[in-house]
PDB file of C-alpha atoms and ligand atoms in Angstrom:
ATOM      1  CA  MET A 271       0.000   0.000   0.000  1.00 94.00           C
ATOM      2  CA  LEU A 272       1.318   3.408  -0.996  1.00 97.00           C
ATOM      3  CA  SER A 273       1.853   6.139   1.561  1.00 97.00           C
ATOM      4  CA  ALA A 274       3.248   9.687   1.429  1.00 96.00           C
ATOM      5  CA  VAL A 275       6.010  10.350   3.930  1.00 94.00           C
ATOM      6  CA  LEU A 276       7.809  13.611   4.678  1.00 94.00           C
ATOM      7  CA  VAL A 277      11.504  12.710   4.654  1.00 92.00           C
ATOM      8  CA  GLU A 278      12.895  16.237   5.009  1.00 91.00           C
ATOM      9  CA  PRO A 279      11.454  19.743   4.675  1.00 92.00           C
ATOM     10  CA  ARG A 280       9.844  20.137   1.252  1.00 94.00           C
ATOM     11  CA  ARG A 281      10.566  16.533   0.317  1.00 94.00           C
ATOM     12  CA  ILE A 282       7.738  14.022   0.335  1.00 96.00           C
ATOM     13  CA  GLU A 283       8.263  10.478  -0.893  1.00 96.00           C
ATOM     14  CA  VAL A 284       5.438   8.168  -1.890  1.00 96.00           C
ATOM     15  CA  ILE A 285       6.621   4.789  -0.656  1.00 95.00           C
ATOM     16  CA  GLU A 286       5.349   1.239  -0.279  1.00 95.00           C
ATOM     17  CA  ARG A 287       4.482   0.599   3.388  1.00 92.00           C
ATOM     18  CA  THR A 288       2.940  -2.405   5.082  1.00 94.00           C
ATOM     19  CA  LEU A 289       0.391  -1.713   7.795  1.00 95.00           C
ATOM     20  CA  PRO A 290       0.593  -3.823  10.961  1.00 95.00           C
ATOM     21  CA  ASP A 291      -1.951  -6.558  11.708  1.00 97.00           C
ATOM     22  CA  LEU A 292      -5.195  -5.241  13.168  1.00 97.00           C
ATOM     23  CA  GLY A 293      -5.433  -5.018  16.959  1.00 98.00           C
ATOM     24  CA  PRO A 294      -8.757  -6.007  18.596  1.00 98.00           C
ATOM     25  CA  THR A 295     -10.287  -2.504  18.381  1.00 98.00           C
ATOM     26  CA  ASP A 296      -8.598  -1.429  15.134  1.00 98.00           C
ATOM     27  CA  VAL A 297     -10.353  -0.489  11.920  1.00 98.00           C
ATOM     28  CA  ARG A 298      -8.656  -0.576   8.520  1.00 98.00           C
ATOM     29  CA  VAL A 299      -9.877   2.143   6.175  1.00 98.00           C
ATOM     30  CA  ARG A 300      -9.380   2.622   2.421  1.00 98.00           C
ATOM     31  CA  VAL A 301      -8.894   6.359   1.994  1.00 98.00           C
ATOM     32  CA  ASP A 302     -11.282   8.255  -0.258  1.00 98.00           C
ATOM     33  CA  ALA A 303      -9.939  11.690   0.564  1.00 98.00           C
ATOM     34  CA  CYS A 304      -7.687  13.488   3.017  1.00 98.00           C
ATOM     35  CA  GLY A 305      -7.341  17.258   3.322  1.00 98.00           C
ATOM     36  CA  VAL A 306      -4.058  19.159   3.408  1.00 97.00           C
ATOM     37  CA  CYS A 307      -4.073  21.233   6.610  1.00 95.00           C
ATOM     38  CA  ALA A 308      -2.138  24.451   7.306  1.00 90.00           C
ATOM     39  CA  SER A 309      -0.348  22.558  10.081  1.00 88.00           C
ATOM     40  CA  ASP A 310       0.844  19.958   7.527  1.00 92.00           C
ATOM     41  CA  VAL A 311       2.216  22.831   5.455  1.00 93.00           C
ATOM     42  CA  ASP A 312       4.115  24.106   8.525  1.00 88.00           C
ATOM     43  CA  PHE A 313       5.796  20.695   8.919  1.00 89.00           C
ATOM     44  CA  TRP A 314       6.488  20.520   5.202  1.00 93.00           C
ATOM     45  CA  GLN A 315       8.079  23.969   5.210  1.00 90.00           C
ATOM     46  CA  GLY A 316      10.118  23.136   8.300  1.00 86.00           C
ATOM     47  CA  THR A 317       8.463  25.890  10.404  1.00 79.00           C
ATOM     48  CA  THR A 318       7.494  23.244  12.939  1.00 75.00           C
ATOM     49  CA  GLN A 319      10.105  20.651  13.888  1.00 75.00           C
ATOM     50  CA  ARG A 320       9.197  16.977  13.949  1.00 76.00           C
ATOM     51  CA  SER A 321      11.103  13.763  13.696  1.00 80.00           C
ATOM     52  CA  MET A 322      11.307  12.421  10.144  1.00 81.00           C
ATOM     53  CA  PRO A 323      10.404  10.405   8.171  1.00 86.00           C
ATOM     54  CA  GLU A 324       6.867  11.324   9.124  1.00 85.00           C
ATOM     55  CA  PRO A 325       3.634  10.023   7.530  1.00 91.00           C
ATOM     56  CA  LEU A 326       1.467  13.124   7.075  1.00 92.00           C
ATOM     57  CA  GLY A 327      -2.281  13.575   6.736  1.00 96.00           C
ATOM     58  CA  HIS A 328      -4.710  13.838   9.660  1.00 96.00           C
ATOM     59  CA  GLU A 329      -7.994  14.647   7.893  1.00 97.00           C
ATOM     60  CA  PRO A 330      -8.934  11.324   6.265  1.00 98.00           C
ATOM     61  CA  ALA A 331     -12.271   9.818   5.339  1.00 98.00           C
ATOM     62  CA  GLY A 332     -12.909   6.558   3.551  1.00 98.00           C
ATOM     63  CA  VAL A 333     -14.495   3.126   3.555  1.00 98.00           C
ATOM     64  CA  VAL A 334     -13.896   0.443   6.182  1.00 98.00           C
ATOM     65  CA  ILE A 335     -12.308  -2.671   4.667  1.00 98.00           C
ATOM     66  CA  ASP A 336     -11.533  -4.723   7.784  1.00 98.00           C
ATOM     67  CA  VAL A 337     -12.140  -4.609  11.535  1.00 98.00           C
ATOM     68  CA  GLY A 338     -10.477  -6.136  14.612  1.00 98.00           C
ATOM     69  CA  ARG A 339     -12.256  -8.894  16.540  1.00 98.00           C
ATOM     70  CA  ASP A 340     -13.688  -6.615  19.276  1.00 98.00           C
ATOM     71  CA  VAL A 341     -14.999  -3.895  16.972  1.00 98.00           C
ATOM     72  CA  ALA A 342     -18.750  -3.708  17.501  1.00 96.00           C
ATOM     73  CA  THR A 343     -20.063  -0.461  16.022  1.00 96.00           C
ATOM     74  CA  ILE A 344     -18.437  -0.436  12.585  1.00 97.00           C
ATOM     75  CA  LYS A 345     -18.336  -3.037   9.827  1.00 98.00           C
ATOM     76  CA  PRO A 346     -16.632  -3.402   6.442  1.00 98.00           C
ATOM     77  CA  GLY A 347     -18.342  -1.240   3.832  1.00 98.00           C
ATOM     78  CA  ASP A 348     -19.195   1.566   6.273  1.00 98.00           C
ATOM     79  CA  ARG A 349     -18.079   5.077   5.408  1.00 98.00           C
ATOM     80  CA  VAL A 350     -16.145   6.819   8.148  1.00 98.00           C
ATOM     81  CA  ALA A 351     -14.313  10.037   8.952  1.00 98.00           C
ATOM     82  CA  CYS A 352     -11.486   9.515  11.411  1.00 98.00           C
ATOM     83  CA  TRP A 353      -9.252  11.207  13.914  1.00 97.00           C
ATOM     84  CA  VAL A 354      -5.645  10.115  13.290  1.00 96.00           C
ATOM     85  CA  GLU A 355      -2.287  11.731  14.014  1.00 93.00           C
ATOM     86  CA  GLY A 356      -0.926  11.006  10.535  1.00 94.00           C
ATOM     87  CA  GLY A 357      -0.952   8.536   7.680  1.00 95.00           C
ATOM     88  CA  GLY A 358      -4.024   9.943   5.947  1.00 97.00           C
ATOM     89  CA  PHE A 359      -2.089  10.539   2.723  1.00 98.00           C
ATOM     90  CA  SER A 360      -2.021   6.795   2.114  1.00 98.00           C
ATOM     91  CA  GLU A 361      -4.098   4.255   0.255  1.00 98.00           C
ATOM     92  CA  GLU A 362      -5.074   2.767   3.627  1.00 98.00           C
ATOM     93  CA  PHE A 363      -4.642   3.506   7.323  1.00 97.00           C
ATOM     94  CA  ILE A 364      -5.585   1.989  10.663  1.00 98.00           C
ATOM     95  CA  ALA A 365      -7.561   3.852  13.334  1.00 98.00           C
ATOM     96  CA  ASP A 366      -9.111   2.851  16.625  1.00 98.00           C
ATOM     97  CA  GLU A 367     -12.854   2.216  16.502  1.00 98.00           C
ATOM     98  CA  GLN A 368     -13.333   5.051  19.032  1.00 97.00           C
ATOM     99  CA  HIS A 369     -11.745   7.487  16.577  1.00 98.00           C
ATOM    100  CA  CYS A 370     -13.994   6.615  13.628  1.00 98.00           C
ATOM    101  CA  ILE A 371     -17.281   8.396  13.041  1.00 98.00           C
ATOM    102  CA  GLN A 372     -19.807   6.815  10.704  1.00 97.00           C
ATOM    103  CA  VAL A 373     -20.870   8.926   7.767  1.00 97.00           C
ATOM    104  CA  ALA A 374     -24.094   8.665   5.758  1.00 96.00           C
ATOM    105  CA  PRO A 375     -23.630   7.025   2.316  1.00 94.00           C
ATOM    106  CA  ASP A 376     -24.627  10.192   0.446  1.00 94.00           C
ATOM    107  CA  CYS A 377     -22.636  12.685   2.567  1.00 96.00           C
ATOM    108  CA  ARG A 378     -20.350  14.819   0.426  1.00 95.00           C
ATOM    109  CA  HIS A 379     -16.858  15.798   1.633  1.00 97.00           C
ATOM    110  CA  PRO A 380     -16.733  13.994   5.001  1.00 98.00           C
ATOM    111  CA  GLU A 381     -12.945  14.533   4.800  1.00 98.00           C
ATOM    112  CA  ILE A 382     -13.486  18.007   6.233  1.00 98.00           C
ATOM    113  CA  ALA A 383     -14.778  16.540   9.517  1.00 98.00           C
ATOM    114  CA  GLU A 384     -11.661  17.388  11.536  1.00 97.00           C
ATOM    115  CA  PRO A 385     -11.227  21.058  10.519  1.00 97.00           C
ATOM    116  CA  LEU A 386     -15.015  21.508  10.626  1.00 98.00           C
ATOM    117  CA  GLY A 387     -15.050  19.993  14.118  1.00 98.00           C
ATOM    118  CA  CYS A 388     -12.417  22.513  15.238  1.00 97.00           C
ATOM    119  CA  ILE A 389     -14.565  25.366  13.928  1.00 98.00           C
ATOM    120  CA  VAL A 390     -17.731  24.009  15.567  1.00 98.00           C
ATOM    121  CA  ASN A 391     -15.779  23.831  18.835  1.00 98.00           C
ATOM    122  CA  ALA A 392     -14.391  27.361  18.351  1.00 98.00           C
ATOM    123  CA  VAL A 393     -17.869  28.831  17.915  1.00 98.00           C
ATOM    124  CA  GLU A 394     -19.222  26.869  20.878  1.00 98.00           C
ATOM    125  CA  LEU A 395     -16.343  28.100  23.034  1.00 98.00           C
ATOM    126  CA  ALA A 396     -16.692  31.737  21.924  1.00 98.00           C
ATOM    127  CA  ALA A 397     -20.478  31.343  22.394  1.00 98.00           C
ATOM    128  CA  PRO A 398     -21.663  34.361  20.385  1.00 98.00           C
ATOM    129  CA  GLN A 399     -25.123  35.638  21.305  1.00 98.00           C
ATOM    130  CA  ILE A 400     -28.003  36.311  18.925  1.00 98.00           C
ATOM    131  CA  ALA A 401     -27.583  39.692  17.162  1.00 97.00           C
ATOM    132  CA  ASP A 402     -23.876  39.939  17.997  1.00 98.00           C
ATOM    133  CA  ASP A 403     -21.507  41.772  15.681  1.00 98.00           C
ATOM    134  CA  ILE A 404     -18.906  39.282  14.496  1.00 98.00           C
ATOM    135  CA  VAL A 405     -15.525  39.845  12.866  1.00 98.00           C
ATOM    136  CA  ILE A 406     -13.537  37.115  11.128  1.00 98.00           C
ATOM    137  CA  ILE A 407      -9.923  37.946  10.314  1.00 98.00           C
ATOM    138  CA  GLY A 408      -8.680  35.622   7.597  1.00 98.00           C
ATOM    139  CA  ALA A 409     -10.827  34.400   4.703  1.00 97.00           C
ATOM    140  CA  GLY A 410      -9.066  31.133   3.927  1.00 96.00           C
ATOM    141  CA  PHE A 411     -10.625  27.699   4.367  1.00 97.00           C
ATOM    142  CA  MET A 412     -10.935  27.928   8.164  1.00 97.00           C
ATOM    143  CA  GLY A 413     -12.250  31.509   8.036  1.00 98.00           C
ATOM    144  CA  ASN A 414     -14.806  30.414   5.434  1.00 98.00           C
ATOM    145  CA  LEU A 415     -15.964  27.497   7.616  1.00 98.00           C
ATOM    146  CA  LEU A 416     -16.216  29.901  10.529  1.00 98.00           C
ATOM    147  CA  GLN A 417     -18.505  32.102   8.450  1.00 98.00           C
ATOM    148  CA  LEU A 418     -20.800  29.147   7.710  1.00 98.00           C
ATOM    149  CA  ILE A 419     -20.981  28.051  11.355  1.00 98.00           C
ATOM    150  CA  SER A 420     -21.238  31.610  12.739  1.00 98.00           C
ATOM    151  CA  ALA A 421     -24.264  32.228  10.531  1.00 97.00           C
ATOM    152  CA  LEU A 422     -26.107  29.489  12.468  1.00 97.00           C
ATOM    153  CA  ARG A 423     -25.884  31.622  15.635  1.00 97.00           C
ATOM    154  CA  GLY A 424     -27.890  34.562  14.280  1.00 97.00           C
ATOM    155  CA  PRO A 425     -25.340  37.400  14.119  1.00 98.00           C
ATOM    156  CA  ARG A 426     -26.387  41.010  13.381  1.00 97.00           C
ATOM    157  CA  THR A 427     -23.331  41.569  11.180  1.00 98.00           C
ATOM    158  CA  VAL A 428     -20.405  39.485   9.982  1.00 98.00           C
ATOM    159  CA  THR A 429     -17.380  41.461   8.820  1.00 98.00           C
ATOM    160  CA  VAL A 430     -14.558  39.548   7.132  1.00 98.00           C
ATOM    161  CA  ALA A 431     -11.027  40.933   6.769  1.00 98.00           C
ATOM    162  CA  ASP A 432      -8.287  39.686   4.438  1.00 98.00           C
ATOM    163  CA  GLN A 433      -5.867  41.086   1.870  1.00 97.00           C
ATOM    164  CA  ARG A 434      -6.676  38.814  -1.054  1.00 96.00           C
ATOM    165  CA  PRO A 435      -9.397  40.171  -3.370  1.00 96.00           C
ATOM    166  CA  ALA A 436     -10.506  36.683  -4.465  1.00 96.00           C
ATOM    167  CA  ALA A 437     -10.819  35.542  -0.828  1.00 97.00           C
ATOM    168  CA  LEU A 438     -12.854  38.634   0.046  1.00 98.00           C
ATOM    169  CA  ALA A 439     -15.134  38.091  -2.943  1.00 97.00           C
ATOM    170  CA  ARG A 440     -15.713  34.521  -1.764  1.00 97.00           C
ATOM    171  CA  ALA A 441     -16.424  35.725   1.800  1.00 98.00           C
ATOM    172  CA  LYS A 442     -19.041  38.083   0.373  1.00 98.00           C
ATOM    173  CA  SER A 443     -20.628  35.291  -1.658  1.00 97.00           C
ATOM    174  CA  LEU A 444     -20.742  33.159   1.524  1.00 97.00           C
ATOM    175  CA  GLY A 445     -22.887  35.852   3.152  1.00 97.00           C
ATOM    176  CA  ALA A 446     -20.544  38.357   4.837  1.00 98.00           C
ATOM    177  CA  THR A 447     -22.286  41.652   5.652  1.00 97.00           C
ATOM    178  CA  SER A 448     -19.129  43.513   4.680  1.00 97.00           C
ATOM    179  CA  VAL A 449     -15.576  42.676   3.667  1.00 98.00           C
ATOM    180  CA  ILE A 450     -12.464  44.741   4.367  1.00 98.00           C
ATOM    181  CA  ASP A 451      -9.228  44.620   2.396  1.00 98.00           C
ATOM    182  CA  THR A 452      -6.767  45.462   5.153  1.00 98.00           C
ATOM    183  CA  SER A 453      -4.002  46.181   2.642  1.00 97.00           C
ATOM    184  CA  HIS A 454      -5.636  49.594   2.129  1.00 97.00           C
ATOM    185  CA  GLU A 455      -8.719  49.792   4.377  1.00 98.00           C
ATOM    186  CA  SER A 456      -8.969  50.154   8.145  1.00 98.00           C
ATOM    187  CA  LEU A 457     -10.851  47.373   9.912  1.00 98.00           C
ATOM    188  CA  ALA A 458     -11.087  49.506  13.079  1.00 97.00           C
ATOM    189  CA  GLU A 459     -12.733  52.397  11.189  1.00 97.00           C
ATOM    190  CA  GLN A 460     -15.195  50.099   9.447  1.00 96.00           C
ATOM    191  CA  ILE A 461     -16.143  48.444  12.749  1.00 97.00           C
ATOM    192  CA  ALA A 462     -16.493  51.838  14.468  1.00 96.00           C
ATOM    193  CA  ARG A 463     -18.914  52.882  11.695  1.00 95.00           C
ATOM    194  CA  SER A 464     -20.954  49.687  11.595  1.00 94.00           C
ATOM    195  CA  THR A 465     -21.104  48.774  15.303  1.00 95.00           C
ATOM    196  CA  VAL A 466     -20.309  52.007  17.224  1.00 85.00           C
ATOM    197  CA  ARG A 467     -18.866  50.214  20.262  1.00 93.00           C
ATOM    198  CA  GLY A 468     -16.778  47.518  18.504  1.00 97.00           C
ATOM    199  CA  ALA A 469     -17.336  43.876  17.655  1.00 98.00           C
ATOM    200  CA  ASP A 470     -18.761  41.502  20.258  1.00 98.00           C
ATOM    201  CA  VAL A 471     -16.766  38.508  19.033  1.00 98.00           C
ATOM    202  CA  VAL A 472     -13.629  38.659  16.901  1.00 98.00           C
ATOM    203  CA  TYR A 473     -12.114  35.473  15.473  1.00 98.00           C
ATOM    204  CA  GLU A 474      -8.439  35.652  14.489  1.00 98.00           C
ATOM    205  CA  VAL A 475      -7.906  32.942  11.855  1.00 98.00           C
ATOM    206  CA  THR A 476      -4.583  33.942  10.327  1.00 96.00           C
ATOM    207  CA  GLY A 477      -2.001  32.472  12.687  1.00 94.00           C
ATOM    208  CA  VAL A 478       0.235  35.533  12.172  1.00 95.00           C
ATOM    209  CA  GLN A 479       1.098  38.640  14.182  1.00 97.00           C
ATOM    210  CA  ALA A 480      -0.846  41.030  11.943  1.00 97.00           C
ATOM    211  CA  GLY A 481      -4.027  39.057  12.590  1.00 98.00           C
ATOM    212  CA  LEU A 482      -3.655  39.496  16.354  1.00 98.00           C
ATOM    213  CA  ASP A 483      -3.106  43.259  15.936  1.00 98.00           C
ATOM    214  CA  LEU A 484      -6.213  43.551  13.770  1.00 98.00           C
ATOM    215  CA  ALA A 485      -8.241  41.515  16.258  1.00 98.00           C
ATOM    216  CA  GLU A 486      -7.270  43.914  19.041  1.00 98.00           C
ATOM    217  CA  SER A 487      -8.342  46.896  16.948  1.00 98.00           C
ATOM    218  CA  ALA A 488     -11.831  45.510  16.288  1.00 98.00           C
ATOM    219  CA  THR A 489     -12.923  44.008  19.624  1.00 98.00           C
ATOM    220  CA  ARG A 490     -15.244  46.053  21.857  1.00 98.00           C
ATOM    221  CA  MET A 491     -14.643  46.599  25.564  1.00 98.00           C
ATOM    222  CA  SER A 492     -15.437  43.309  27.373  1.00 98.00           C
ATOM    223  CA  GLY A 493     -15.783  41.604  23.976  1.00 98.00           C
ATOM    224  CA  LYS A 494     -14.390  38.204  23.086  1.00 98.00           C
ATOM    225  CA  LEU A 495     -11.175  37.796  21.160  1.00 98.00           C
ATOM    226  CA  CYS A 496     -11.021  34.227  19.921  1.00 98.00           C
ATOM    227  CA  ILE A 497      -7.701  32.868  18.645  1.00 98.00           C
ATOM    228  CA  VAL A 498      -8.440  30.200  16.036  1.00 97.00           C
ATOM    229  CA  GLY A 499      -5.229  30.661  14.004  1.00 95.00           C
ATOM    230  CA  TYR A 500      -2.427  28.155  14.438  1.00 91.00           C
ATOM    231  CA  HIS A 501       0.459  30.195  15.881  1.00 91.00           C
ATOM    232  CA  GLN A 502       3.619  28.225  15.190  1.00 83.00           C
ATOM    233  CA  GLY A 503       7.197  29.393  14.751  1.00 81.00           C
ATOM    234  CA  ALA A 504       8.444  32.723  16.108  1.00 87.00           C
ATOM    235  CA  SER A 505       6.832  34.149  19.236  1.00 95.00           C
ATOM    236  CA  ARG A 506       4.041  36.721  18.951  1.00 97.00           C
ATOM    237  CA  GLN A 507       3.567  40.004  20.786  1.00 97.00           C
ATOM    238  CA  ILE A 508       0.344  41.410  22.130  1.00 96.00           C
ATOM    239  CA  GLN A 509      -0.273  44.721  23.896  1.00 96.00           C
ATOM    240  CA  LEU A 510      -1.323  43.074  27.117  1.00 97.00           C
ATOM    241  CA  GLY A 511      -1.871  46.496  28.701  1.00 97.00           C
ATOM    242  CA  THR A 512      -4.511  47.240  26.048  1.00 97.00           C
ATOM    243  CA  TRP A 513      -6.044  43.753  26.143  1.00 98.00           C
ATOM    244  CA  ASN A 514      -6.235  44.071  29.933  1.00 98.00           C
ATOM    245  CA  TRP A 515      -7.628  47.648  29.913  1.00 98.00           C
ATOM    246  CA  MET A 516     -10.219  46.694  27.311  1.00 98.00           C
ATOM    247  CA  ALA A 517     -11.268  43.750  29.505  1.00 98.00           C
ATOM    248  CA  PHE A 518     -11.223  41.322  26.564  1.00 98.00           C
ATOM    249  CA  THR A 519     -12.236  37.761  27.204  1.00 98.00           C
ATOM    250  CA  ILE A 520      -9.478  35.866  25.437  1.00 97.00           C
ATOM    251  CA  VAL A 521     -10.600  32.543  24.035  1.00 97.00           C
ATOM    252  CA  ASN A 522      -8.021  30.040  22.853  1.00 97.00           C
ATOM    253  CA  ALA A 523      -9.697  27.895  20.214  1.00 97.00           C
ATOM    254  CA  HIS A 524      -6.882  25.512  19.414  1.00 93.00           C
ATOM    255  CA  PHE A 525      -8.119  22.088  20.498  1.00 93.00           C
ATOM    256  CA  ARG A 526      -5.855  19.232  21.480  1.00 92.00           C
ATOM    257  CA  ASP A 527      -8.075  17.000  23.608  1.00 95.00           C
ATOM    258  CA  ARG A 528      -9.073  14.075  21.426  1.00 95.00           C
ATOM    259  CA  ASN A 529     -12.573  13.716  22.849  1.00 96.00           C
ATOM    260  CA  VAL A 530     -13.289  17.402  22.357  1.00 97.00           C
ATOM    261  CA  ILE A 531     -12.138  17.142  18.736  1.00 97.00           C
ATOM    262  CA  LEU A 532     -14.211  13.996  18.130  1.00 98.00           C
ATOM    263  CA  SER A 533     -17.300  15.625  19.603  1.00 98.00           C
ATOM    264  CA  GLY A 534     -16.834  18.657  17.321  1.00 98.00           C
ATOM    265  CA  MET A 535     -16.342  16.343  14.319  1.00 98.00           C
ATOM    266  CA  GLN A 536     -19.556  14.524  15.148  1.00 98.00           C
ATOM    267  CA  LYS A 537     -21.535  17.773  15.286  1.00 98.00           C
ATOM    268  CA  GLY A 538     -19.923  19.074  12.099  1.00 98.00           C
ATOM    269  CA  LEU A 539     -20.799  15.874  10.239  1.00 98.00           C
ATOM    270  CA  ARG A 540     -24.415  16.114  11.408  1.00 98.00           C
ATOM    271  CA  LEU A 541     -24.624  19.558   9.797  1.00 98.00           C
ATOM    272  CA  LEU A 542     -22.900  18.349   6.642  1.00 97.00           C
ATOM    273  CA  GLU A 543     -25.002  15.196   6.253  1.00 96.00           C
ATOM    274  CA  ASN A 544     -28.230  17.106   6.624  1.00 96.00           C
ATOM    275  CA  GLY A 545     -27.300  19.891   4.223  1.00 96.00           C
ATOM    276  CA  VAL A 546     -27.352  22.593   6.924  1.00 97.00           C
ATOM    277  CA  ILE A 547     -24.065  23.876   5.527  1.00 97.00           C
ATOM    278  CA  ASP A 548     -22.762  23.578   1.976  1.00 96.00           C
ATOM    279  CA  VAL A 549     -18.988  23.353   1.673  1.00 97.00           C
ATOM    280  CA  THR A 550     -18.792  22.544  -2.043  1.00 95.00           C
ATOM    281  CA  PRO A 551     -17.633  26.090  -2.990  1.00 95.00           C
ATOM    282  CA  LEU A 552     -14.607  25.537  -0.713  1.00 97.00           C
ATOM    283  CA  MET A 553     -13.485  22.227  -2.197  1.00 97.00           C
ATOM    284  CA  THR A 554     -11.370  23.713  -4.952  1.00 97.00           C
ATOM    285  CA  ASP A 555      -8.271  21.596  -5.569  1.00 97.00           C
ATOM    286  CA  THR A 556      -8.027  17.799  -5.774  1.00 98.00           C
ATOM    287  CA  PHE A 557      -4.836  15.821  -6.342  1.00 98.00           C
ATOM    288  CA  PRO A 558      -3.884  12.129  -6.620  1.00 98.00           C
ATOM    289  CA  LEU A 559      -1.329  10.753  -4.156  1.00 97.00           C
ATOM    290  CA  THR A 560       1.378  11.130  -6.803  1.00 95.00           C
ATOM    291  CA  GLY A 561       0.472  14.829  -7.069  1.00 97.00           C
ATOM    292  CA  ILE A 562       1.054  15.516  -3.385  1.00 97.00           C
ATOM    293  CA  ASP A 563       3.988  17.885  -4.054  1.00 97.00           C
ATOM    294  CA  ALA A 564       1.729  20.080  -6.181  1.00 97.00           C
ATOM    295  CA  ALA A 565      -0.937  19.942  -3.461  1.00 98.00           C
ATOM    296  CA  PHE A 566       1.515  21.240  -0.844  1.00 97.00           C
ATOM    297  CA  GLU A 567       2.848  23.906  -3.226  1.00 97.00           C
ATOM    298  CA  ALA A 568      -0.732  25.092  -3.764  1.00 97.00           C
ATOM    299  CA  ALA A 569      -1.582  25.026  -0.046  1.00 97.00           C
ATOM    300  CA  ALA A 570       1.553  27.046   0.714  1.00 96.00           C
ATOM    301  CA  SER A 571       1.308  29.606  -2.092  1.00 95.00           C
ATOM    302  CA  LYS A 572      -2.522  29.859  -2.191  1.00 94.00           C
ATOM    303  CA  PRO A 573      -2.999  30.818  -5.837  1.00 94.00           C
ATOM    304  CA  LYS A 574      -6.054  32.890  -6.740  1.00 91.00           C
ATOM    305  CA  ASP A 575      -9.276  30.947  -6.087  1.00 92.00           C
ATOM    306  CA  PHE A 576      -7.462  28.242  -4.118  1.00 96.00           C
ATOM    307  CA  VAL A 577      -9.245  27.331  -0.890  1.00 97.00           C
ATOM    308  CA  LYS A 578      -8.464  23.742   0.108  1.00 98.00           C
ATOM    309  CA  ALA A 579      -6.291  20.945  -1.246  1.00 98.00           C
ATOM    310  CA  ILE A 580      -7.624  17.396  -1.019  1.00 98.00           C
ATOM    311  CA  ILE A 581      -5.642  14.258  -1.774  1.00 98.00           C
ATOM    312  CA  ARG A 582      -7.530  11.325  -3.272  1.00 98.00           C
ATOM    313  CA  PRO A 583      -5.170   8.340  -2.972  1.00 97.00           C
ATOM    314  CA  ASN A 584      -7.363   5.650  -4.557  1.00 94.00           C
TER     315      ASN A 584
HETATM  316 ZN1   ZN B1458      -6.069  19.874  10.339  1.00 97.55          ZN
END
């Protein structure tokens, strides 16, 4: 079975690997699709250190082909989305039964379960109220998902900030009340005009310093500043005096607890299966396993109209 392995920064090899025999609670899955995550791109670029060789890919979905003797809830032929630490960019992988969530036969794009679960959890943690003014800084894949989930909580306005015209146009088409190109427009001025007191909940989804600065400028006194971005690499600086004086509630929406992630994935899949959200406009770029280099190049450089790279190994 073929599997993509990161052997050194910017070098992925597709190699023949043999999976171990199934343990009693193991499930063997044939991969339909696995998303390329911004955190994978960090490893690939060498921003985040990890031991290598490293099988990448933690957003897989596929069809069960075999189960261990104690597996009771899943059988061969079932479709599943799974929580795994890596190995999703492979023809097959093994996951524990507890980490597999069954997916309806007609559900489209179950491979987004993990990032969608993180966004569901972020919104639940930030807990926006009905008629809140919301700001989303960053209109990439995660920012777009955040828009779709935020809309379910009945906001008064949703303002989306980015510097890429195509991303802002997409945010508008996904229902943003207004979009701000922060390369030449002031988010703070726009928010002062549209909300008077500032935004109730601001989601920072960029993972860079500039996103944190913008978030500070848009959040109202006693508002919530929710950090969704993945802040790897160099340290960041915040004006703690200002954050303190403004009495922000700071919400860290980076989830590591497996059960929290699985619960978010389950909720996200329920929305997806029932058509409550439509993610098809976000599923822009698909690659075979042999095209994984191009997928990572695209995810890193984000060409115009790129939103999400998906690998389809089979
Ligand atoms: Zn991810």
